Coordinates of C-alpha atoms in Angstrom, one line a residue:
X1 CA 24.8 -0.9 24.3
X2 CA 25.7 -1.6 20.6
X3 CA 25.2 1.2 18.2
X4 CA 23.2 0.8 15.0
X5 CA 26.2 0.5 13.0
X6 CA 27.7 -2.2 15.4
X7 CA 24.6 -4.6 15.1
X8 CA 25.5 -8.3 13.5
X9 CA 23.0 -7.9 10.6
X10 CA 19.7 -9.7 10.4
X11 CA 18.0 -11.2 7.0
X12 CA 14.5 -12.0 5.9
X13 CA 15.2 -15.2 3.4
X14 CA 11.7 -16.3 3.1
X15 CA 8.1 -15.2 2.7
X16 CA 4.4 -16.7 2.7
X17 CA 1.3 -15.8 3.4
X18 CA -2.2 -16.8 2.9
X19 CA -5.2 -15.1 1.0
X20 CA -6.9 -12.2 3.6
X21 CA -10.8 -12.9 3.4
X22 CA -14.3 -11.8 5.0
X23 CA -14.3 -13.4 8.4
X24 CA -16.2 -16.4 8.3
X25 CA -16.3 -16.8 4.5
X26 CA -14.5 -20.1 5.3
X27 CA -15.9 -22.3 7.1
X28 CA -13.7 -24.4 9.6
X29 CA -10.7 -22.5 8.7
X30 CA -9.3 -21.5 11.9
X31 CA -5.8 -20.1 13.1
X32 CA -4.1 -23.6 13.4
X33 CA -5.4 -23.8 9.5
X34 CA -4.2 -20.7 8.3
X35 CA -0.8 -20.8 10.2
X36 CA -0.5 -24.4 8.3
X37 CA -1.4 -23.0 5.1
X38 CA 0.9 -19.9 5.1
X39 CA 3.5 -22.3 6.7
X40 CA 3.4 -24.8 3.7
X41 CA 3.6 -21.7 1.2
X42 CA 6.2 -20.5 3.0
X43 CA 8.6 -23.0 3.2
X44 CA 7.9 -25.0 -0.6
X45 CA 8.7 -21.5 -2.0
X46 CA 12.1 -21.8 0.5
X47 CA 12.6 -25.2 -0.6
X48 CA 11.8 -25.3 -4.3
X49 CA 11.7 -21.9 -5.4
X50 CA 15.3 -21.2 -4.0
X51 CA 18.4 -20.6 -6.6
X52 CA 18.5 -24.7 -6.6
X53 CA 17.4 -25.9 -3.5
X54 CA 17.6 -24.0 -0.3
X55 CA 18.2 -27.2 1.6
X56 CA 16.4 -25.4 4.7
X57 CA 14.4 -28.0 6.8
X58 CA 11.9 -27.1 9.9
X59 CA 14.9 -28.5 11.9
X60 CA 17.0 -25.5 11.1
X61 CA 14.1 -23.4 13.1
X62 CA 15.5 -22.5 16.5
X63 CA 12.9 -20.2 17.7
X64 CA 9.5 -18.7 16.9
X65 CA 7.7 -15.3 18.2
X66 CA 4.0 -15.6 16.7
X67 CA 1.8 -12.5 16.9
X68 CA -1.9 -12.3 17.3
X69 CA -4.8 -10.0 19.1
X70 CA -7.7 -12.3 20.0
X71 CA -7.4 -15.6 21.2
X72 CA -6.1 -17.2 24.7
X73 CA -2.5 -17.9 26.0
X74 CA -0.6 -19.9 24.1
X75 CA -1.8 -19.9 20.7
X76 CA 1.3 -19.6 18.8
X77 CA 2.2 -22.8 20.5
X78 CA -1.0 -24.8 19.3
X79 CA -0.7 -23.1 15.7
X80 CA 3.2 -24.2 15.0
X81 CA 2.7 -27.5 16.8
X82 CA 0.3 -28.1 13.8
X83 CA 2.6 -28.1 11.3
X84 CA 5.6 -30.2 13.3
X85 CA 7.5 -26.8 14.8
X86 CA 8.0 -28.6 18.3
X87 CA 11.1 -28.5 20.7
X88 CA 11.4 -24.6 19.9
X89 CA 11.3 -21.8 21.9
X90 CA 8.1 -20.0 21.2
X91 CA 7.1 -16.6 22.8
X92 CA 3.6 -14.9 21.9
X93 CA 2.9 -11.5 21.8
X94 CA 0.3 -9.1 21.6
X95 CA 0.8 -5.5 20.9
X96 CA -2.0 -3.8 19.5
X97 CA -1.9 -3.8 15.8
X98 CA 1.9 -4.1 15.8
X99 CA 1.3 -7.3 16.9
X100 CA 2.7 -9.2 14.0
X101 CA 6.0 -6.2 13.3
X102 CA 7.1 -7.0 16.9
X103 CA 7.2 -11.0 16.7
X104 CA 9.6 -9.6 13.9
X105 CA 11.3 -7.4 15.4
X106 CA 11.9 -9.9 18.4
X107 CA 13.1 -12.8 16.1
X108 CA 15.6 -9.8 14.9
X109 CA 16.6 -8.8 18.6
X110 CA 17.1 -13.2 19.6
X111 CA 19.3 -13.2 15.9
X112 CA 21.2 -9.8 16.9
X113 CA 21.9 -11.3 20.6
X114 CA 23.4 -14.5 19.2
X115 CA 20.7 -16.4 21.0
X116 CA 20.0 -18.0 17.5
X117 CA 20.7 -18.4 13.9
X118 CA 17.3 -18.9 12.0
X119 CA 14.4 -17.7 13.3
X120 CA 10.4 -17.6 12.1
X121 CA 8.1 -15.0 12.5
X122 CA 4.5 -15.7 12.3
X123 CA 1.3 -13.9 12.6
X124 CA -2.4 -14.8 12.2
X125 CA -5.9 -13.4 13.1
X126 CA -9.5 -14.9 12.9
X127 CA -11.6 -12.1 13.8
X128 CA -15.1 -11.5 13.4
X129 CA -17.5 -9.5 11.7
X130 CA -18.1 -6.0 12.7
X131 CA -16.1 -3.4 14.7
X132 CA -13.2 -4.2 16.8
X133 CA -15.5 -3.4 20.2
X134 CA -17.4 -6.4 19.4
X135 CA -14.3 -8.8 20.0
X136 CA -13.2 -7.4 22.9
X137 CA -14.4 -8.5 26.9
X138 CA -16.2 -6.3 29.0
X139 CA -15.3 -8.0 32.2
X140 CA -14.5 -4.6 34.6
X141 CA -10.9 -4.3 34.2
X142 CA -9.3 -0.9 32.9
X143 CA -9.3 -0.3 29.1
X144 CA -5.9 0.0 27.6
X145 CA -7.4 2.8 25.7
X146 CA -9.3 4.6 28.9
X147 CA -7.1 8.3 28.3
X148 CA -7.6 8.4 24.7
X149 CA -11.4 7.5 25.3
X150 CA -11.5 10.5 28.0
X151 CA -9.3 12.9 25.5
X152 CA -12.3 12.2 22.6
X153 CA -14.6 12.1 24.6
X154 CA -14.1 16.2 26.2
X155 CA -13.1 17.0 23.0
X156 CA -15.3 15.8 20.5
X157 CA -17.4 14.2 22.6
X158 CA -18.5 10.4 22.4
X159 CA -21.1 9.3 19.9
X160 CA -22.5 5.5 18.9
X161 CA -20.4 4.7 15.9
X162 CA -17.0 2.5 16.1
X163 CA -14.4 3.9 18.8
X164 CA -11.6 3.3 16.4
X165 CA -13.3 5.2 13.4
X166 CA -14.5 8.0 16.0
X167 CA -10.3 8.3 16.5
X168 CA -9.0 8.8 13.0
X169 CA -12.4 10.3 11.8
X170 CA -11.6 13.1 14.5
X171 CA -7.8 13.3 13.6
X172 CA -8.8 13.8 9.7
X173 CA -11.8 16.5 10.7
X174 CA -8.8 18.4 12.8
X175 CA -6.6 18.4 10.0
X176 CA -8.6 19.7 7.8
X177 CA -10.3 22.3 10.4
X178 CA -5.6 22.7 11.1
X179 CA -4.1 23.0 7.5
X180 CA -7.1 22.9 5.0
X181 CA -6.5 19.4 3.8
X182 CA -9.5 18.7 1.4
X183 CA -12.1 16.0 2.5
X184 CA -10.9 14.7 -0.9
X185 CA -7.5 13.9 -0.1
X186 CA -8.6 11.0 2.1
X187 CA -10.9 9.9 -0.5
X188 CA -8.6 9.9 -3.4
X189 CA -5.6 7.8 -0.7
X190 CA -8.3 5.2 -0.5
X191 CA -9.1 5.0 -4.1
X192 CA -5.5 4.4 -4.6
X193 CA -5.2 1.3 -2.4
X194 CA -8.4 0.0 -3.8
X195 CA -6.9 0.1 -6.9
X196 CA -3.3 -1.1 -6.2
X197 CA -5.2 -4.1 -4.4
X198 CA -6.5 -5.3 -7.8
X199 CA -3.3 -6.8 -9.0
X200 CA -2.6 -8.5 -5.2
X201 CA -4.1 -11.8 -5.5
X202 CA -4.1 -12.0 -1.4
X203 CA -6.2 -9.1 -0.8
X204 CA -9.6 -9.6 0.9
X205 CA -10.9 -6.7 -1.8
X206 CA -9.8 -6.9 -5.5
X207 CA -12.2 -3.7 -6.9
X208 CA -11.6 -0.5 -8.2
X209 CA -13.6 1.9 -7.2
X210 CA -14.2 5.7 -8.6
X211 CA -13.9 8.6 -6.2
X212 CA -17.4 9.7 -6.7
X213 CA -18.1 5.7 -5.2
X214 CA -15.9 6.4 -2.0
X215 CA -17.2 9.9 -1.4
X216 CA -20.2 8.1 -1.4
X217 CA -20.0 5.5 0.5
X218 CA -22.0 5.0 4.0
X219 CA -20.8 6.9 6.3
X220 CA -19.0 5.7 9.2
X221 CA -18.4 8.5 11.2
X222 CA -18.1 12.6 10.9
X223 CA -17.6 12.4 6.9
X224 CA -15.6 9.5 6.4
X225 CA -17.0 6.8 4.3
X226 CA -16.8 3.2 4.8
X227 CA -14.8 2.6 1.8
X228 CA -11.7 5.0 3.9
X229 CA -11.8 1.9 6.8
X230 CA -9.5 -1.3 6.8
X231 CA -11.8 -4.3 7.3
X232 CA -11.7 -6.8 9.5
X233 CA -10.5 -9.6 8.3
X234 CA -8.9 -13.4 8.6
X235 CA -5.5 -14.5 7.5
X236 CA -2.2 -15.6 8.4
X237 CA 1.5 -14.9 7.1
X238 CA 5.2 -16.2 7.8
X239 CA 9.0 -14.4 7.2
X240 CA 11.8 -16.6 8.2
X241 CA 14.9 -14.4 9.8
X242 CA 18.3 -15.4 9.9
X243 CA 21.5 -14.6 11.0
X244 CA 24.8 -13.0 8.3
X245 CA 26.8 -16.0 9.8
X246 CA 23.8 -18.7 8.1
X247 CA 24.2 -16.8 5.1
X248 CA 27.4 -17.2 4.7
X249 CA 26.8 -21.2 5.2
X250 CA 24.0 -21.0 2.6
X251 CA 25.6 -19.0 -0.5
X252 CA 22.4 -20.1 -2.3
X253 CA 20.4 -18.0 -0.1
X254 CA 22.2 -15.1 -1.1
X255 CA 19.9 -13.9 -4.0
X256 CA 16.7 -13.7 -2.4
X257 CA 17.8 -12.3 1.0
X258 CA 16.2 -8.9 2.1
X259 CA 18.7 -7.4 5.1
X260 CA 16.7 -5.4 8.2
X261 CA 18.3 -2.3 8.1
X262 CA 17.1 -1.2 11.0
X263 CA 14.1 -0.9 13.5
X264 CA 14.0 3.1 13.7
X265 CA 12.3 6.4 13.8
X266 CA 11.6 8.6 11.2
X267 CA 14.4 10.6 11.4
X268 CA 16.9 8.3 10.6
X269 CA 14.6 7.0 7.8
X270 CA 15.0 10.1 5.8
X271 CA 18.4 9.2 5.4
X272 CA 18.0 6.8 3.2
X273 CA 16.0 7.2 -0.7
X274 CA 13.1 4.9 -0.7
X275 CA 11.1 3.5 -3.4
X276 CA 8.3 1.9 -1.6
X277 CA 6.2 1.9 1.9
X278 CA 4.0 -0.1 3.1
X279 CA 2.0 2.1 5.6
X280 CA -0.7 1.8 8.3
X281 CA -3.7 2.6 6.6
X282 CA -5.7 1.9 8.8
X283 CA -8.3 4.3 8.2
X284 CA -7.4 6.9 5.3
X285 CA -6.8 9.9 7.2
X286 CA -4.5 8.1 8.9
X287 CA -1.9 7.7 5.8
X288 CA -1.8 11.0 5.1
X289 CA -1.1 12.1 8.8
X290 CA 1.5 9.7 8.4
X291 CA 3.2 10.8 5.3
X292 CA 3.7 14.1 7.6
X293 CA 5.3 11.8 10.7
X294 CA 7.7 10.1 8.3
X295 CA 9.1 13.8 7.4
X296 CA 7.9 12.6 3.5
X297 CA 6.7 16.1 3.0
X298 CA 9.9 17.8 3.4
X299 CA 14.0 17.0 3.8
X300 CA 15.7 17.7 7.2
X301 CA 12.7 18.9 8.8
X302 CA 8.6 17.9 9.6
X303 CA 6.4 19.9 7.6
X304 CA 2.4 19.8 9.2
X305 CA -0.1 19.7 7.2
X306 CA 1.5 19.2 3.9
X307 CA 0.4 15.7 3.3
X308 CA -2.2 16.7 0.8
X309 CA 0.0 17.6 -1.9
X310 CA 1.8 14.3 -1.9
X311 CA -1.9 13.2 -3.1
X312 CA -2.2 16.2 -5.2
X313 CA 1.2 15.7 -7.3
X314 CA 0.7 11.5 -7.2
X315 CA 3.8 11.1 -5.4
X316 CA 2.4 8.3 -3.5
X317 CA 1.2 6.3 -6.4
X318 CA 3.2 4.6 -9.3
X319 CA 4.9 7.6 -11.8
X320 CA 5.8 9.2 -8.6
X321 CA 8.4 9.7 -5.8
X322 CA 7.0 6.5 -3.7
X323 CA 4.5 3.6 -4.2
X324 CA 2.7 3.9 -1.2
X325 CA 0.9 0.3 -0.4
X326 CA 1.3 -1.5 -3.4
X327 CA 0.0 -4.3 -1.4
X328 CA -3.4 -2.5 -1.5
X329 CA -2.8 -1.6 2.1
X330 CA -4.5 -2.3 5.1
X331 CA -7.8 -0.4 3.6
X332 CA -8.1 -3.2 0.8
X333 CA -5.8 -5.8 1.0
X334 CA -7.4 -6.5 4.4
X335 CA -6.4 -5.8 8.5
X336 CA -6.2 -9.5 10.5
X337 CA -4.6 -7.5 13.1
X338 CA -1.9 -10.1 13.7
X339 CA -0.8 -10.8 10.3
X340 CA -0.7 -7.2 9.0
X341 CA 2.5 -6.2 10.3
X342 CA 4.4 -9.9 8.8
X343 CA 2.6 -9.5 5.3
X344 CA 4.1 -5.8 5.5
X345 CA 7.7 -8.0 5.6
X346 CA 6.0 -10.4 2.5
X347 CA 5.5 -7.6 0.5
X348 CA 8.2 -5.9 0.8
X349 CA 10.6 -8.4 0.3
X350 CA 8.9 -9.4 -2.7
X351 CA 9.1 -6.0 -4.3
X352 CA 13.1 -5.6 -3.5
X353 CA 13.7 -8.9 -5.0
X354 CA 11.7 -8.1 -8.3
X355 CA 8.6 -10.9 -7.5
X356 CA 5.5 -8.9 -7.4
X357 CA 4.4 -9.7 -10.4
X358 CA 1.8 -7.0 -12.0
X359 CA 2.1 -4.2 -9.0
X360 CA 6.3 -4.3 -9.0
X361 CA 7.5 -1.3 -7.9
X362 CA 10.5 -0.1 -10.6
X363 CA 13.9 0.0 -9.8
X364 CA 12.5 -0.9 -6.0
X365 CA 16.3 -0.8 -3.8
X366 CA 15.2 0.5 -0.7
X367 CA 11.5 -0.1 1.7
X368 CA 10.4 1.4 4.6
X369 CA 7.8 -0.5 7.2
X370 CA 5.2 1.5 9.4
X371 CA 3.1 -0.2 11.3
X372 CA 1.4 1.1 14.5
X373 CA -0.9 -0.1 17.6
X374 CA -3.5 1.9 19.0
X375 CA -2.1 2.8 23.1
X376 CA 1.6 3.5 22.4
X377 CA 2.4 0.4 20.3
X378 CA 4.9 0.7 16.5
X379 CA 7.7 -0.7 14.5
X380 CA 9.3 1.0 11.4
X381 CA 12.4 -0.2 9.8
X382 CA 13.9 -0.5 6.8
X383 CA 14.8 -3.1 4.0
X384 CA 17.2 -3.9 1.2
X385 CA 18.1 -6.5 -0.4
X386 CA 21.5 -8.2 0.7
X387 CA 23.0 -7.9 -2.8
X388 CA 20.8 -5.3 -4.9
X389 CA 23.1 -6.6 -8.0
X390 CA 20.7 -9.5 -8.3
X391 CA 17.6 -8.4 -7.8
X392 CA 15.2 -8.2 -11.5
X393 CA 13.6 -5.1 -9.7
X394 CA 16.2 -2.5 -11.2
X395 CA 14.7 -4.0 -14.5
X396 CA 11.1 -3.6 -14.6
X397 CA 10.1 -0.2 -16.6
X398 CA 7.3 1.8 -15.3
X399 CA 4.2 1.0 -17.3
X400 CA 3.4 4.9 -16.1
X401 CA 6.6 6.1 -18.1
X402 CA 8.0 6.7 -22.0
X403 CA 5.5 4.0 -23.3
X404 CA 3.1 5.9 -23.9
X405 CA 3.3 8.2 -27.7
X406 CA 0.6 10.2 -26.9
X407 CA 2.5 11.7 -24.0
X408 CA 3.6 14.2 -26.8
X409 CA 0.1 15.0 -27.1
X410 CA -0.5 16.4 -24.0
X411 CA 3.0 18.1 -24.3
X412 CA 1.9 20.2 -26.7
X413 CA -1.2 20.8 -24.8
X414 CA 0.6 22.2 -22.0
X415 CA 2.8 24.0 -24.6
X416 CA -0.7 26.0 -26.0
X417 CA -1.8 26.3 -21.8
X418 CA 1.5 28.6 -21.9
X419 CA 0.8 30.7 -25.1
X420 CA -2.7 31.0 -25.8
X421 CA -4.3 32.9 -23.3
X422 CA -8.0 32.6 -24.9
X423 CA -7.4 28.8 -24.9
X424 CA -9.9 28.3 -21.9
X425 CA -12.0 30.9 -22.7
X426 CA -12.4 28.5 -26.4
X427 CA -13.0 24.9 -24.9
X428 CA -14.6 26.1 -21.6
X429 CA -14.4 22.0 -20.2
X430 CA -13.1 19.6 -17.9
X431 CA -11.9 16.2 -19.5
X432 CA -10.3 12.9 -18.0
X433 CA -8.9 11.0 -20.6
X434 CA -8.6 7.3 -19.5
X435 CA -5.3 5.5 -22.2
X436 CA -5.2 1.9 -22.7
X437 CA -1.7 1.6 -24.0
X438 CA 1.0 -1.3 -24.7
X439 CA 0.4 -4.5 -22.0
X440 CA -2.7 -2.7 -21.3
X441 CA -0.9 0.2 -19.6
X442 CA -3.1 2.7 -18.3
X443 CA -2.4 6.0 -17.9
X444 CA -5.1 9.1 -17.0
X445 CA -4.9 12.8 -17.9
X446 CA -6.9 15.4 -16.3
X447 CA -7.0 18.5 -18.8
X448 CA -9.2 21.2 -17.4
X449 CA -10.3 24.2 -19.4
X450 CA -12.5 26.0 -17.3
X451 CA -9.5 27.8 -15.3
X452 CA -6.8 30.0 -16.7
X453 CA -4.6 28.6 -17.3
X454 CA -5.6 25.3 -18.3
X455 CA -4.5 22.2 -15.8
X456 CA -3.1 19.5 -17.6
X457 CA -2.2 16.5 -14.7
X458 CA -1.0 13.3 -15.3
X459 CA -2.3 11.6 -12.7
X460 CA -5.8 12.2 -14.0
X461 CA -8.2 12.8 -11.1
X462 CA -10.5 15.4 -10.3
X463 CA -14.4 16.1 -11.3
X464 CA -14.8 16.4 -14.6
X465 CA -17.6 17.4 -17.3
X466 CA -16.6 14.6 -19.4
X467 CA -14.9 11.2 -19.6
X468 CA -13.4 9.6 -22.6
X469 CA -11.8 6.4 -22.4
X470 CA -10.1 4.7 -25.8
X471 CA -7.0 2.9 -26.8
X472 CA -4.6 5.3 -27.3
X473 CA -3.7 4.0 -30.6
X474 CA -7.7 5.2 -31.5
X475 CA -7.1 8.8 -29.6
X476 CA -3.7 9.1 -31.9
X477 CA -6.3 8.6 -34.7
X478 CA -8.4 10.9 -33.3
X479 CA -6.1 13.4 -32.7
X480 CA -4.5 13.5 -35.9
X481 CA -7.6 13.7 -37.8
X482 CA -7.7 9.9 -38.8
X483 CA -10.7 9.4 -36.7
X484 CA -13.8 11.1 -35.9
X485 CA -14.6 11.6 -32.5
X486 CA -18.0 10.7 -33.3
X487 CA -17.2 8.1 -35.5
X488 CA -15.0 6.2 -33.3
X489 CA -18.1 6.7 -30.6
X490 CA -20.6 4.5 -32.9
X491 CA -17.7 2.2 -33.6
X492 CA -17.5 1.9 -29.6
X493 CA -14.0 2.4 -29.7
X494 CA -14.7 5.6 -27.8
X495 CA -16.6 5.7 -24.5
X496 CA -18.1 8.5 -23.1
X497 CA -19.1 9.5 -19.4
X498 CA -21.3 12.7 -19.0
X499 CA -21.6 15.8 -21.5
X500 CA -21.1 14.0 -25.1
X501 CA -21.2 17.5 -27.1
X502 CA -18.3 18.8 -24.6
X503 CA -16.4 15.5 -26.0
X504 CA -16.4 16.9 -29.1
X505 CA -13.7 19.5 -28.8
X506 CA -11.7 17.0 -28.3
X507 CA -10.1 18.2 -31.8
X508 CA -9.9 21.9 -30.7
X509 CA -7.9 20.9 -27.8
X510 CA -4.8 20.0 -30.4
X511 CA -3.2 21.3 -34.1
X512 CA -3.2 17.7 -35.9
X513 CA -0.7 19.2 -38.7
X514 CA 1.4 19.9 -35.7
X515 CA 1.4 16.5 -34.3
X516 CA 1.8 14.4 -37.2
X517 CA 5.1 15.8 -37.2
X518 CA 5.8 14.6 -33.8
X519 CA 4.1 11.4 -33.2

């Protein structure tokens, strides 16, 4: 057996995938459909959007594993054979929700085995409303899931609400009965892939939603909220794989190919720095039990129940260590079971080679993958581009980083937290103040003044008495005593959520003569 190092190395060298939407909310657009739609995407943006002209026909397909859930033998078959992919070996599979990362990693294994050069990896889903119980046949034969139904069902016990939610609803409630994790935690994970779906123009959900909304929301089961669940959802998307010997035939390839690293556990992922993940989020507590399993909490060992403070310091959001599902993640981009683990590929490949447009990931090098199956099913691996020289990614700034001047506000804020002891005990409030900067950055600051110290985060959430949101060109104003606070509320340049007379020590929060200096 070859060892990792030994392994001819595999690239992704193109990407498609269609729009994820509400099952049903197209009418006669089935699998065949979708597969021809991410399939025409796919290879035009091969063809055309290539250096020059990739010059890569369907001919130069050898082989094609296609991953879906629902649906009878032989679907991959009548989906390819739709858009002319005929004459090719084509093998199906069905894993769980690791469906679509295994018809990956299987066009990896063919490429790695020499079996072929260029391979396509497809995966689609047309699902229907509701839970996943109500797609799947009773017909008498055992349950795939039968031990983990008997394990909840002598430890929590079985109740009428979504198997699937009953699972990570329980794992979240343990966690939090285990290490204290906050029923806030999960909340604020999902508000984050809410948000980071709103500049992914293929999510199935494109709204941002406040924590209060997702605390909220209907419950689904024990105290998470349906806005914490992935949906169901219909959609399609393709990666084509090929071999280091076709790259070297195709030197026009070169700029735009990702390299598999490798299909591994999380122990040899720590080896490597990562910029971005796309994770299983299938439900939120499940992301934060999985920031634990990847060993993200801690280096050269697994620290339990630490999750909670990669939410608490916004290290999994932009401005901090990782971007966790920039995609918007299962939660909000949307879950066609098939497709989730191949638009995992799409997006990652788009964010090492610089092409995600408004949700890039700076200075994005290195990826990690996680995708998992309920009954014993996963795939994580990791990507980089084949020549990180040419990707634009190293050359995106951080909107969430030295752009905005008013940083040195809140410096100096943190500055008086240190000195003046009585400096809670004068403003007594909590404030989030929401910054519309250059490009229509955004950045949030949550400044509370009710403990002593005073908190002063960047990353801006938390309940709060008030809420101020402004250009920050108008809170530099303000600030410095150019601006009224009340005066720039009349002139609407100045909204205000909750306590308006706690908005106005806004001023006592800073020295103006100090900052004039500095800004």
């Amino acid at each position: 057996m070859t060892t990792l190092k030994e392994k001819p190395k595999v690239y992704v060298i193109g990407v498609g995938m269609t729009k994820f939407i509400k099952p049903g909310s197209a009418p006669n657009w089935d699998y065949p459909d979708m597969v021809k739609e991410a399939g025409e995407k796919f290879f035009t943006f091969l063809i055309n959007k290539a250096l020059s002209d990739a010059q890569l026909q369907y001919d130069d397909v050898e082989q094609a594993a296609v991953g879906y859930l629902y649906g009878g033998t032989c679907c991959g078959q009548r989906a390819l054979y739709e858009i002319g992919l005929t004459g090719i070996p084509i093998y199906n599979v069905n894993n769980a929700c690791a469906s679509g990362s295994t018809a990956v990693y299987l066009s990896k294994l063919c490429i790695e085995g020499g079996h072929v050069d260029v391979a396509l990896a497809v995966g689609f889903e047309k699902m229907k409303g509701g839970s996943l119980e109500s797609m799947e046949n009773n017909d008498g034969r055992t349950h795939a899931l039968e031990r983990h139904i008997d394990l909840i069902s002598s430890t929590n016990g079985l109740v009428p609400t979504p198997l699937m939610a009953q699972m990570f609803a329980n794992a979240g409630r343990e966690h939090m009965d285990k290490y204290g994790t906050k029923r806030e935690h999960f909340a604020k994970i999902a508000q984050k892939n809410h948000k980071h779906s709103v500049n992914n123009p293929n999510s199935q959900f494109q709204k941002e939603y406040s924590l209060d909304e997702i605390l909220n929301a209907r419950v689904i089961h024990d105290s998470m909220g349906l806005l914490e669940c992935s949906p169901t959802s219909d959609g399609a998307a393709a990666v084509i794989l090929c071999s280091e010997q076709f790259l070297k035939k195709s030197p026009h390839l070169l700029k735009q190919a990702v390299e598999i690293i490798g299909n591994i556990s999380f122990e040899k992922s720590k080896i490597c720095i990562l910029q971005v993940i796309e994770m299983h989020d299938c439900f939120a507590p499940n992301e934060l039990i999985s920031y634990e399993a990847l060993g993200l909490c801690a280096i050269g060992k697994l620290l339990l129940g630490k999750g909670g403070e990669i939410v608490d310091k916004g290290d999994n959001t932009y401005g901090g260590k990782w971007v966790i599902n920039p995609s918007g993640g299962l939660i909000s981009k949307g879950h066609p079971i098939g497709a989730t683990g191949v638009a995992q590929v799409v997006e990652l490949s788009l964010q090492l080679r610089g092409l995600a447009g408004a949700r890039q990931v700076p200075n994005c090098k290195v990826a990690l993958q996680h995708n998992i199956g309920i009954g014993g099913a996963g795939m994580i691996a990791l990507y980089r581009l084949a020549e990180p020289s040419l990707t634009t990614a190293t050359n995106v700034k951080d909107p969430a980083k030295k752009i905005f001047l008013s940083d040195a506000i809140f410096d100096e804020i943190k500055e008086r937290a240190k000195t003046e002891i009585d400096l809670s005990q004068k403003i007594n409030s909590s404030f989030r103040f929401i910054l519309i900067g250059p490009d229509n950055a955004v950045k949030k600051w949550f400044v509370n003044c009710k403990v002593a110290p005073p908190t002063i985060v960047e990353t801006g959430e938390g309940d709060v008495e008030v809420e101020m949101t402004m250009k920050e060109s108008d809170f530099i104003k303000i600030v410095t005593g150019k601006l009224r606070p009340d005066q720039a509320f009349l002139q609407r340049k100045l909204k205000i959520k909750g306590n308006l007379a706690k908005a106005l020590k806004l001023r006592t929060l800073v020295k103006p003569e100090f900052l004039k200096a500095k800004l």
